[in-house]
XYZ file of C-alpha atoms in Angstrom:
758
model
C 122.308 119.318 107.180
C 125.276 117.091 107.855
C 127.308 116.387 110.936
C 130.930 115.874 109.961
C 132.574 115.225 113.357
C 131.996 115.769 117.041
C 134.948 117.156 118.957
C 135.633 118.168 122.536
C 138.766 120.300 122.491
C 140.627 122.449 124.939
C 142.294 125.677 123.923
C 145.490 123.796 122.996
C 145.951 123.684 119.200
C 148.499 120.871 119.119
C 145.861 118.154 119.458
C 143.900 119.404 116.456
C 147.141 119.664 114.454
C 147.979 116.051 115.349
C 144.601 114.844 114.066
C 145.062 116.765 110.831
C 148.534 115.260 110.367
C 147.144 111.747 110.903
C 144.389 112.376 108.371
C 141.676 111.971 110.996
C 140.447 115.561 110.765
C 140.463 118.585 108.529
C 142.014 121.899 109.412
C 139.047 124.027 110.327
C 140.473 126.430 112.893
C 142.949 128.819 111.264
C 145.244 130.560 113.716
C 144.880 134.214 114.497
C 147.789 136.334 113.312
C 150.347 136.577 116.030
C 148.543 134.177 118.337
C 149.395 130.668 119.365
C 145.795 129.758 120.129
C 143.480 128.579 117.323
C 140.119 130.190 116.801
C 137.227 128.221 118.224
C 135.204 128.302 115.009
C 132.073 130.260 114.219
C 129.945 131.310 117.144
C 126.723 131.050 115.177
C 125.305 130.274 111.731
C 126.144 132.841 109.071
C 124.153 132.879 105.864
C 124.124 134.924 102.693
C 120.425 134.923 101.934
C 118.085 132.670 99.964
C 118.865 134.027 96.500
C 122.650 133.718 96.422
C 125.141 130.874 96.632
C 128.525 132.672 96.571
C 130.270 129.560 95.303
C 133.589 129.918 93.486
C 133.494 130.723 89.803
C 135.381 127.545 88.905
C 133.001 125.323 90.878
C 129.775 126.562 89.305
C 131.119 126.656 85.763
C 132.809 123.297 86.223
C 129.530 121.747 87.335
C 127.703 123.393 84.419
C 130.091 122.060 81.780
C 130.400 118.599 83.322
C 126.600 118.341 83.390
C 126.323 119.390 79.742
C 128.961 116.935 78.517
C 127.632 114.061 80.612
C 124.080 114.639 79.388
C 125.334 114.509 75.795
C 127.022 111.176 76.484
C 123.910 109.785 78.169
C 121.756 110.958 75.272
C 124.117 109.343 72.763
C 123.983 105.924 74.410
C 120.231 106.230 74.986
C 119.333 106.924 71.371
C 121.888 104.406 70.111
C 120.365 101.612 72.219
C 116.786 102.635 71.374
C 117.624 102.801 67.673
C 119.232 99.374 67.718
C 116.381 97.762 69.684
C 113.603 99.385 67.652
C 115.290 98.398 64.374
C 115.548 94.805 65.618
C 111.900 94.776 66.706
C 110.493 96.039 63.405
C 112.878 93.998 61.262
C 111.739 90.918 63.180
C 108.126 91.896 62.499
C 108.822 92.298 58.801
C 110.660 88.964 58.721
C 107.711 87.195 60.350
C 105.292 88.831 57.893
C 107.357 87.672 54.917
C 107.928 84.107 56.148
C 105.004 83.226 58.442
C 102.152 85.448 57.373
C 100.691 88.642 58.748
C 98.452 87.090 61.447
C 101.232 85.065 63.005
C 103.455 88.127 62.758
C 100.882 90.213 64.652
C 100.781 87.675 67.482
C 104.557 87.468 67.566
C 104.943 91.235 67.510
C 102.419 91.642 70.335
C 104.313 89.038 72.357
C 107.634 90.812 71.808
C 106.230 94.164 72.938
C 104.581 92.575 75.973
C 107.846 90.911 76.993
C 109.733 94.202 76.733
C 106.990 95.897 78.762
C 107.322 93.149 81.371
C 111.065 93.733 81.601
C 110.422 97.462 81.974
C 107.912 97.055 84.795
C 109.978 94.452 86.645
C 112.976 96.759 86.539
C 110.948 99.742 87.744
C 109.271 98.035 90.691
C 112.365 96.161 91.831
C 115.095 98.745 91.273
C 113.654 102.241 90.880
C 109.962 102.681 91.826
C 110.274 106.479 91.505
C 111.086 106.088 87.788
C 107.542 104.961 86.976
C 106.535 108.304 85.492
C 107.978 111.278 83.679
C 109.064 113.026 86.876
C 108.227 116.366 85.242
C 105.692 117.554 87.879
C 108.076 116.667 90.713
C 110.981 118.343 88.933
C 108.884 121.449 88.431
C 108.020 121.478 92.131
C 111.693 121.265 93.093
C 112.746 124.038 90.717
C 109.939 126.144 92.175
C 111.951 126.266 95.408
C 110.520 123.381 97.425
C 112.035 120.338 99.063
C 111.028 116.973 97.589
C 112.866 114.198 99.456
C 114.382 111.287 97.552
C 113.630 112.831 94.159
C 117.160 113.141 92.788
C 119.175 110.068 93.685
C 121.710 108.034 91.758
C 119.314 105.100 91.799
C 116.533 107.179 90.261
C 118.888 108.550 87.591
C 120.015 105.126 86.402
C 116.557 103.639 86.833
C 114.822 106.362 84.836
C 117.405 106.116 82.027
C 116.990 102.351 81.622
C 113.210 102.401 82.075
C 112.865 105.195 79.495
C 114.731 103.145 76.921
C 112.597 100.062 77.611
C 109.351 102.072 77.480
C 110.233 103.595 74.109
C 111.324 100.241 72.709
C 108.015 98.738 73.879
C 106.183 101.175 71.631
C 104.056 103.071 74.135
C 102.619 106.245 72.542
C 105.060 108.436 74.448
C 108.244 110.417 73.944
C 111.447 110.914 75.932
C 111.028 114.581 76.815
C 109.713 114.507 80.390
C 112.043 111.740 81.641
C 115.051 113.281 79.853
C 114.479 116.715 81.403
C 114.153 115.082 84.831
C 117.323 113.071 84.211
C 119.173 116.282 83.333
C 118.110 117.908 86.594
C 118.891 114.723 88.523
C 122.399 114.523 87.095
C 123.065 118.210 87.801
C 121.819 117.786 91.375
C 124.205 114.902 92.083
C 127.215 116.628 90.528
C 126.518 119.867 92.394
C 126.100 118.006 95.671
C 129.565 116.510 95.385
C 131.341 119.588 94.020
C 129.735 122.313 96.130
C 129.364 120.555 99.483
C 132.813 121.560 100.848
C 132.046 125.245 100.205
C 128.762 125.453 102.127
C 129.916 123.857 105.391
C 130.218 125.924 108.544
C 131.686 124.952 111.888
C 129.497 126.013 114.812
C 130.188 125.725 118.530
C 127.410 123.875 120.351
C 128.968 123.698 123.821
C 126.984 124.403 126.963
C 128.147 126.462 129.945
C 130.673 124.470 131.982
C 131.181 121.786 129.305
C 134.019 121.151 126.902
C 133.876 122.810 123.507
C 131.991 120.750 120.938
C 131.958 121.812 117.293
C 129.594 120.522 114.610
C 129.560 121.065 110.879
C 126.385 122.697 109.621
C 125.401 123.196 106.009
C 123.903 126.452 104.783
C 120.862 124.858 103.176
C 119.639 128.007 101.435
C 122.893 128.582 99.561
C 123.273 124.892 98.786
C 119.745 124.433 97.443
C 119.938 127.653 95.433
C 123.114 126.455 93.702
C 121.500 123.098 92.983
C 118.418 124.661 91.457
C 120.518 126.833 89.166
C 122.413 123.870 87.741
C 119.315 121.620 87.722
C 117.636 124.164 85.462
C 120.648 124.001 83.147
C 120.494 120.191 83.180
C 116.835 120.200 82.194
C 117.513 122.687 79.389
C 120.284 120.414 78.103
C 117.818 117.526 77.976
C 115.388 119.401 75.726
C 118.190 120.912 73.641
C 119.480 117.442 72.730
C 116.114 115.988 71.827
C 115.310 118.744 69.325
C 118.854 119.871 68.487
C 117.745 123.317 69.642
C 119.823 124.961 72.408
C 117.700 128.112 72.402
C 114.546 126.009 72.534
C 115.834 124.189 75.615
C 116.447 127.478 77.428
C 113.052 128.945 76.526
C 111.288 125.696 77.472
C 112.767 125.711 80.978
C 112.026 129.426 81.355
C 108.346 128.868 80.608
C 108.292 125.687 82.665
C 109.496 127.219 85.945
C 108.293 130.820 85.274
C 110.286 134.004 85.726
C 109.713 134.116 89.494
C 111.908 131.020 89.916
C 114.478 131.986 87.270
C 117.688 133.418 88.804
C 119.530 135.970 86.693
C 122.694 133.930 86.291
C 120.809 130.926 84.903
C 120.382 132.540 81.479
C 124.041 132.650 80.522
C 124.830 129.323 82.199
C 122.011 127.664 80.289
C 123.165 129.323 77.081
C 126.680 127.925 77.475
C 125.539 124.551 78.786
C 122.997 123.826 76.044
C 125.389 124.878 73.287
C 128.137 122.604 74.644
C 125.671 119.754 75.106
C 124.273 120.064 71.566
C 127.748 120.229 70.008
C 129.064 117.236 71.954
C 125.938 115.233 71.156
C 126.249 115.963 67.442
C 129.972 115.142 67.485
C 129.357 111.765 69.133
C 126.678 110.883 66.591
C 128.955 111.858 63.707
C 131.818 109.799 65.131
C 129.726 106.641 65.087
C 128.804 107.087 61.453
C 125.402 108.664 61.816
C 123.994 112.127 62.454
C 121.186 113.846 64.229
C 118.881 113.147 61.286
C 117.898 109.805 62.785
C 117.075 111.109 66.221
C 115.641 114.638 65.963
C 112.642 116.093 64.182
C 114.094 118.220 61.417
C 113.138 119.110 57.853
C 116.402 119.093 55.931
C 115.059 120.333 52.588
C 112.460 123.060 53.158
C 110.751 124.752 50.264
C 111.593 128.402 49.559
C 107.984 129.511 50.066
C 106.196 127.503 52.738
C 102.843 129.294 52.809
C 100.832 132.148 51.337
C 98.144 134.540 52.547
C 95.487 132.203 51.199
C 96.544 129.661 53.825
C 96.132 132.021 56.780
C 92.329 131.564 57.173
C 92.829 127.815 57.241
C 95.620 128.153 59.800
C 93.229 130.160 61.970
C 90.488 127.555 61.517
C 92.939 124.814 62.441
C 93.933 126.641 65.636
C 90.282 127.265 66.517
C 89.631 123.527 66.223
C 92.702 122.330 68.100
C 92.485 124.811 70.999
C 89.324 123.304 72.526
C 90.364 119.810 71.458
C 93.631 120.111 73.383
C 91.669 121.168 76.465
C 89.361 118.176 76.246
C 92.355 115.933 75.531
C 93.899 117.124 78.806
C 90.653 116.498 80.681
C 90.387 113.017 79.174
C 93.960 112.170 80.205
C 93.307 113.320 83.762
C 90.028 111.394 83.900
C 91.739 108.208 82.739
C 94.483 108.711 85.334
C 91.872 109.133 88.091
C 89.936 106.053 86.949
C 93.101 103.947 86.785
C 94.123 105.110 90.252
C 90.707 104.157 91.606
C 90.963 100.677 90.120
C 94.492 100.217 91.460
C 93.295 101.159 94.944
C 90.674 98.428 94.809
C 93.426 95.985 93.861
C 95.924 97.380 96.368
C 96.225 94.002 98.079
C 97.963 92.713 94.936
C 100.566 95.510 94.664
C 102.867 95.819 92.823
C 101.662 93.011 90.575
C 98.438 94.830 89.714
C 100.388 97.801 88.320
C 102.866 95.548 86.551
C 100.033 93.620 84.900
C 98.447 96.908 83.838
C 101.641 98.101 82.147
C 102.312 94.772 80.412
C 98.707 94.393 79.247
C 98.629 97.931 77.883
C 101.893 97.378 76.027
C 100.359 94.369 74.321
C 97.161 96.306 73.515
C 99.189 99.082 71.874
C 101.133 96.666 69.671
C 98.012 94.672 68.743
C 95.977 97.811 67.930
C 98.692 99.307 65.745
C 99.141 96.035 63.874
C 95.423 95.534 63.214
C 94.700 99.151 62.242
C 97.612 99.098 59.782
C 95.969 96.192 57.942
C 93.125 98.486 56.849
C 95.442 100.667 54.738
C 95.889 100.307 50.996
C 99.432 99.689 49.829
C 101.049 102.466 47.796
C 103.982 102.492 45.420
C 107.075 103.952 47.026
C 107.888 107.440 45.744
C 111.472 108.212 44.878
C 111.671 111.481 46.822
C 109.566 110.449 49.843
C 110.979 109.863 53.268
C 111.435 106.262 54.360
C 108.179 104.368 54.795
C 107.256 101.010 56.344
C 106.362 98.083 54.064
C 104.606 95.855 56.650
C 102.118 93.602 54.765
C 102.761 95.126 51.336
C 104.783 93.536 48.579
C 108.237 94.719 47.539
C 108.228 98.209 46.053
C 105.170 99.315 48.034
C 104.558 100.713 51.514
C 101.783 100.807 54.091
C 100.826 104.453 54.895
C 99.226 103.666 58.273
C 102.064 101.395 59.364
C 104.465 104.187 58.402
C 102.807 106.358 61.065
C 102.131 103.766 63.779
C 104.699 100.975 63.460
C 107.626 103.294 63.961
C 108.963 105.660 66.607
C 107.045 108.811 67.531
C 109.923 110.930 66.194
C 109.840 109.054 62.885
C 106.092 109.540 62.539
C 106.329 113.282 63.262
C 109.078 113.687 60.661
C 106.892 112.002 58.044
C 104.056 114.363 58.890
C 106.311 117.424 58.739
C 107.894 116.452 55.441
C 107.027 118.719 52.496
C 107.960 116.083 49.929
C 105.325 113.429 50.652
C 102.115 115.432 50.236
C 100.538 112.701 48.118
C 101.924 109.703 49.969
C 99.662 109.250 53.033
C 96.190 110.704 52.271
C 93.306 111.757 54.481
C 91.810 108.326 55.240
C 95.091 106.867 56.439
C 95.833 109.921 58.551
C 92.368 109.662 60.130
C 92.930 106.008 61.052
C 96.294 106.812 62.594
C 94.824 109.782 64.465
C 91.957 107.817 66.009
C 94.113 104.911 67.138
C 97.102 106.906 68.372
C 95.034 109.534 70.213
C 92.921 106.903 71.955
C 95.960 104.956 73.089
C 97.782 108.119 74.115
C 94.900 109.111 76.373
C 94.543 105.592 77.748
C 98.234 105.442 78.671
C 97.891 108.142 81.346
C 98.640 106.657 84.739
C 100.477 103.574 83.504
C 103.634 103.358 85.667
C 106.217 103.758 82.904
C 108.419 106.754 82.019
C 106.465 108.850 79.560
C 106.802 112.230 77.914
C 103.780 113.815 76.255
C 105.689 116.430 74.271
C 106.254 114.316 71.156
C 102.894 112.588 71.593
C 101.084 115.922 71.529
C 103.093 116.992 68.492
C 102.080 113.800 66.690
C 98.383 114.217 67.487
C 98.384 117.860 66.380
C 100.427 116.974 63.310
C 97.848 114.378 62.256
C 95.024 116.910 62.622
C 96.986 119.492 60.655
C 97.909 116.962 58.012
C 94.255 116.058 57.519
C 93.373 119.738 57.213
C 96.173 120.157 54.679
C 94.883 117.236 52.627
C 91.379 118.726 52.496
C 92.652 122.180 51.555
C 94.886 120.679 48.902
C 92.007 118.762 47.316
C 89.129 121.206 47.762
C 90.453 124.600 48.864
C 92.551 127.464 47.535
C 95.485 126.982 49.924
C 99.020 126.962 48.594
C 100.986 125.388 51.481
C 101.810 121.696 51.400
C 100.227 119.432 53.992
C 103.518 119.227 55.903
C 103.230 122.923 56.796
C 99.698 122.363 58.077
C 101.065 119.503 60.175
C 103.570 121.883 61.770
C 100.876 124.460 62.524
C 98.693 121.717 63.993
C 101.538 120.385 66.147
C 102.279 123.854 67.498
C 98.609 124.471 68.293
C 98.172 121.133 70.068
C 101.415 121.360 72.009
C 100.729 124.935 73.123
C 97.328 123.955 74.476
C 98.450 120.795 76.225
C 101.533 122.319 77.885
C 100.108 125.864 78.069
C 103.320 127.424 76.817
C 103.907 129.541 73.733
C 107.429 130.760 72.959
C 109.187 127.420 73.410
C 106.676 125.710 71.127
C 107.313 128.171 68.302
C 111.085 127.851 68.738
C 110.973 124.041 68.602
C 108.635 123.811 65.605
C 110.544 126.515 63.719
C 113.761 124.627 64.307
C 112.138 121.392 63.155
C 110.850 123.137 60.024
C 114.253 124.714 59.309
C 112.299 127.729 58.102
C 112.152 131.063 59.933
C 109.410 132.179 57.558
C 106.958 129.953 59.462
C 107.269 132.005 62.656
C 104.301 134.382 61.939
C 101.690 131.675 61.211
C 102.980 129.527 64.074
C 102.715 132.424 66.515
C 99.219 133.248 65.274
C 98.044 129.649 65.640
C 99.639 129.230 69.080
C 98.038 132.451 70.339
C 94.549 131.433 69.225
C 94.860 127.855 70.454
C 96.242 128.837 73.840
C 93.580 131.481 74.426
C 90.780 129.028 73.656
C 92.405 126.353 75.772
C 92.653 128.657 78.798
C 88.956 129.484 78.497
C 88.262 125.806 79.198
C 91.237 124.705 81.317
C 92.663 127.023 83.926
C 95.823 124.961 84.221
C 97.924 122.810 81.919
C 98.489 119.074 82.260
C 101.614 119.328 84.425
C 100.006 121.856 86.775
C 96.989 119.582 87.206
C 99.298 116.683 87.977
C 101.035 118.806 90.608
C 97.712 119.473 92.322
C 96.511 115.890 92.168
C 99.790 114.478 93.451
C 100.003 117.163 96.165
C 103.490 118.144 95.002
C 104.781 121.285 96.769
C 104.469 124.190 94.340
C 103.917 127.890 94.948
C 102.281 129.624 91.951
C 103.791 132.956 90.863
C 100.567 134.803 91.697
C 98.329 134.339 94.752
C 94.770 132.979 94.412
C 92.151 135.671 93.981
C 90.403 134.640 97.183
C 93.510 135.733 99.084
C 92.898 139.389 98.279
C 91.045 140.171 101.509
C 92.987 138.103 104.022
C 95.857 139.368 106.140
C 98.986 137.808 107.556
C 97.259 136.775 110.776
C 94.886 134.582 108.733
C 97.750 132.838 106.928
C 99.751 131.683 109.931
C 100.875 128.081 110.215
C 99.256 125.849 112.784
C 102.328 125.992 115.008
C 102.371 123.856 118.176
C 103.789 125.501 121.262
C 106.474 122.780 121.401
C 107.863 124.010 118.073
C 109.056 127.327 119.522
C 112.446 127.344 121.219
C 114.358 129.576 123.579
C 117.852 130.874 122.687
C 119.194 128.284 125.121
C 117.053 125.156 125.381
C 117.479 121.862 127.193
C 117.529 118.688 125.181
C 114.015 117.702 126.288
C 112.600 120.852 124.714
C 114.533 120.131 121.519
C 113.270 116.559 121.575
C 109.680 117.797 121.857
C 110.260 120.218 118.976
C 111.722 117.541 116.720
C 108.721 115.319 117.361
C 106.547 117.848 115.506
C 106.845 116.098 112.150
C 105.038 118.771 110.150
C 107.409 121.558 111.226
C 110.787 122.048 109.521
C 111.595 125.648 110.594
C 111.552 126.405 114.306
C 111.221 130.020 115.506
C 113.612 131.016 118.299
C 112.039 133.465 120.759
C 113.611 135.735 123.351
C 111.085 137.474 125.570
C 108.437 136.640 122.950
C 110.490 138.403 120.264
C 111.491 136.259 117.281
C 115.256 136.507 116.833
C 115.472 133.976 113.990
C 114.793 130.468 112.737
C 116.641 127.210 113.034
C 116.004 124.009 111.112
C 115.316 120.415 111.950
C 118.582 119.232 110.421
C 120.671 121.673 112.476
C 119.039 120.576 115.718
C 119.575 116.920 114.872
C 123.233 117.519 114.045
C 123.812 119.419 117.282
C 122.092 116.726 119.327
C 124.337 114.078 117.827
C 127.374 116.016 118.981
C 125.944 116.089 122.484
C 125.085 112.398 122.357
C 128.713 111.685 121.505
C 129.676 112.942 124.964
C 127.647 110.190 126.597
C 125.714 112.575 128.831
C 122.659 112.819 126.582
C 120.893 109.757 125.249
C 119.442 109.674 121.742
C 115.939 111.188 121.989
C 113.272 108.518 121.460
C 111.131 109.031 118.402
C 113.696 111.249 116.683
C 115.257 109.714 113.545
C 119.007 109.441 113.696
C 120.941 111.438 111.103
C 122.502 109.346 108.373
C 126.067 108.271 108.954
C 128.727 110.294 107.169
C 131.117 108.695 104.742
C 134.038 109.868 106.885
C 133.410 107.048 109.324
C 136.921 106.806 110.771
C 137.302 110.511 111.459
C 133.792 110.764 112.865
C 134.273 107.879 115.284
C 137.623 109.269 116.445
C 136.032 112.685 116.960
C 133.200 111.194 119.014
C 135.653 109.236 121.144
C 137.700 112.376 121.798
C 134.560 114.381 122.678
C 133.376 111.742 125.107
C 136.787 111.454 126.761
C 137.289 115.169 127.232
C 133.703 115.741 128.340
C 133.886 113.107 131.058
C 136.987 114.774 132.444
C 135.393 118.229 132.505
C 132.974 119.814 134.904
C 129.699 119.318 133.036
C 126.873 121.377 134.453
C 123.435 121.406 132.822
C 122.014 120.151 129.521
C 121.359 123.484 127.825
C 122.026 123.740 124.091
C 122.835 127.211 122.665
C 120.144 127.189 119.977
C 120.860 130.821 119.157
C 124.158 129.748 117.545
C 122.190 127.526 115.138
C 119.787 130.315 114.273
C 119.614 132.511 111.203
C 119.336 135.923 112.782
C 117.299 138.933 111.676
C 114.414 136.962 110.165
C 111.814 138.280 107.775
C 109.073 139.957 109.800
C 105.515 140.643 108.697
C 103.003 142.822 110.473
C 99.901 140.900 111.448
C 97.626 143.094 109.310
C 99.736 142.982 106.140
C 97.560 142.044 103.101
C 97.977 138.501 101.846
C 98.991 139.355 98.242
C 101.724 141.675 99.518
C 103.414 139.081 101.723
C 102.892 136.396 99.057
C 105.528 138.001 96.865
C 108.088 137.582 99.647
C 107.844 133.812 99.238
C 107.043 133.510 95.532
C 109.611 135.997 94.222
C 112.132 136.650 96.991
C 112.487 132.974 97.864
C 111.808 133.256 101.598
C 111.349 129.969 103.462
C 109.795 131.361 106.663
C 108.731 134.688 108.178
C 107.609 135.858 111.614
C 104.194 137.434 112.054
C 104.480 140.177 114.657
C 102.249 142.718 116.308
C 102.780 146.477 116.117
C 105.023 146.390 119.193
C 107.091 143.487 117.789
C 105.548 140.647 119.775
C 105.588 137.212 118.105
C 102.135 136.264 116.778
C 102.989 133.251 114.675
C 104.943 131.993 111.687
C 104.295 131.696 107.960
C 106.397 129.067 106.225
C 106.649 128.398 102.530
C 105.306 124.915 103.105
C 102.334 126.233 105.053
C 101.638 128.987 102.515
C 101.552 126.419 99.713
C 98.989 124.378 101.623
C 96.879 127.453 102.363
C 97.041 128.736 98.780
C 95.973 125.307 97.529
C 92.911 125.340 99.788
C 92.019 128.806 98.499
C 92.303 127.568 94.917
C 90.063 124.604 95.631
C 87.541 126.852 97.365
C 87.647 129.244 94.421
C 87.040 126.426 91.918
C 84.156 125.089 93.963
C 82.480 128.457 94.538
C 83.086 129.711 90.965
C 84.198 133.107 92.157
C 82.332 136.016 90.581
C 83.496 139.627 90.857
C 79.936 140.956 90.583
C 78.589 139.412 93.803
C 77.600 141.684 96.648
C 80.059 142.538 99.389
C 78.301 140.457 102.032
C 78.172 137.452 99.731
C 81.793 137.991 98.826
C 82.774 137.897 102.494
C 81.072 134.522 102.812
C 82.859 133.212 99.738
C 86.196 133.931 101.402
C 85.608 131.246 104.018
C 87.830 128.313 103.178
C 87.770 124.800 104.610
C 90.059 124.126 107.537
C 93.116 121.979 106.876
C 92.561 118.284 107.535
């Protein structure tokens, strides 16, 4: 909600025209045909509903294409800088090994990685504290239809981009997926805010009886936020499309990430166009600088004609059976490490932020030292002519270190070596086992470190190592025909599906990386088995667990099972009496309502009948107009709205309002709240079953609804924010009670008792 200007105007139109001519105001009162008197603006708020934006065709498509092109440019500079820095880091390591010896090189390499980690943490905690994480759970909460303040800002966009580059150069066992998707949504949010803001403003009269006319600009938040979420979804899809050079994969990933209940119809085609433009521009930029996507995406450029046979299928099934439970325990281990780290940081809270900075720097050094020491245990091999590029490390010229080729490189480079079908005899089981143990342990231990991290590539690498080991055993002792690279792909798909608890997007990404549509059947089979076994152990995926632990607003598509026997009256918000307003309220009543910090939607009642809802931002904007007259002081305890960029016009408008108001006959301090109200609200009978009303919020996008009796009397309010809190308590109660459908009715009634909100 924004207040553009505050004006006190008579019915004469010449004064408004003079302000427009001087550039101090915008023309907002078109004249009636055949009349010399301008219209006084809208009498009340007019909205189009929560699931439509009605923005011009050019605006929405312009924002979509600008977001796609800008994301391609950002991706180009990101991977170019990371590539340059990583090449310098490993070439320096190799130079130190050749000239100073391996032990001195290990110390030097550890020092370099620690220094880069220090730069990363200093930048995060001084410039962009919100960038110290992937941002994926928060982004998912926003796309679910909830407000998350200060999530998408220009500072966070730049901060997350720079911190992501530094984190990847440091060598943390992470990828760029989560931060890049969040950056795509952040960029789309900022562009949409600038481009669409002029089209969602409405002028509303907020004058009181006997006072001069005062008009304030209100923003239709529902339309505005709906437009932002559409383009933010496209921005996130562009992020994934670039990383894997898979436009379709980016669309499917976002669809599974936010679920169909939060997927507007028009997003599909916009995402299709946006991801295709983004992928093409990204590839063109890479080709212009003398390189290609080969260096930056996981892709098998020379697949074999026949990748697998029926003799491999039992081993694919066995691999999925192994990885399904392992992925579940991997998720539990990550969450346990995050909880333990958070507990330790709380004990050291008096040293913040230096305790978290020391943690990130120390862990960066541990990662570099562990990789360097583990790589020393490998036996050097002669470089094969047709093998992908390997790392020499401590080996002599003409040889390579198999473990260093998996650890002392980027995550993308390691995954490509595992997926390759031309190096089946180049790494071997023992080396893959060493890499698996070290990388998996460090990947789990990284959870909770305040650096941008994406677990998509990390999970692919862990699953690829397991699959590669299975492929090596089958090749040496079994009847399988597929090369170990195919087993690595099946393992990656199984691990990724379990960790993220998604299916279609995983198959699309791995198929694209394999460059082989013939792998779709075994990949789908493995993903199905792995995901089913994972869900038997973990009810939710890693991101969903993070959402719960961070208390991020998120409304699941389906209600908790314990909500089956409750009715609307049981789901009402704890609404203070001060939060209900009359159609015309004095400023003291509005002040008391605004002091209810936990309430964002205020029901407006007339004779105990709910005629609509108004919002906190609208009330604040209207009060500022009134305060400009000088008759109403700023309410104590109520935060002042942020100043608008149109400072000159706003100040002139306030001065005019104050002047005209002082010369008028002002009688009473009654604000016409009904003009700020969205009329004809959603109404729910007090005995409506909980699952039935749940769909109104989860699928229809409602923000608030009135609970009424049979004769229409107001009984309370259910807000989206309150329903999320209630549903979360039901989920926690269900987990604690271990709900069982076979219990007796009287026991079942007792199990439906949930703890009261704190």
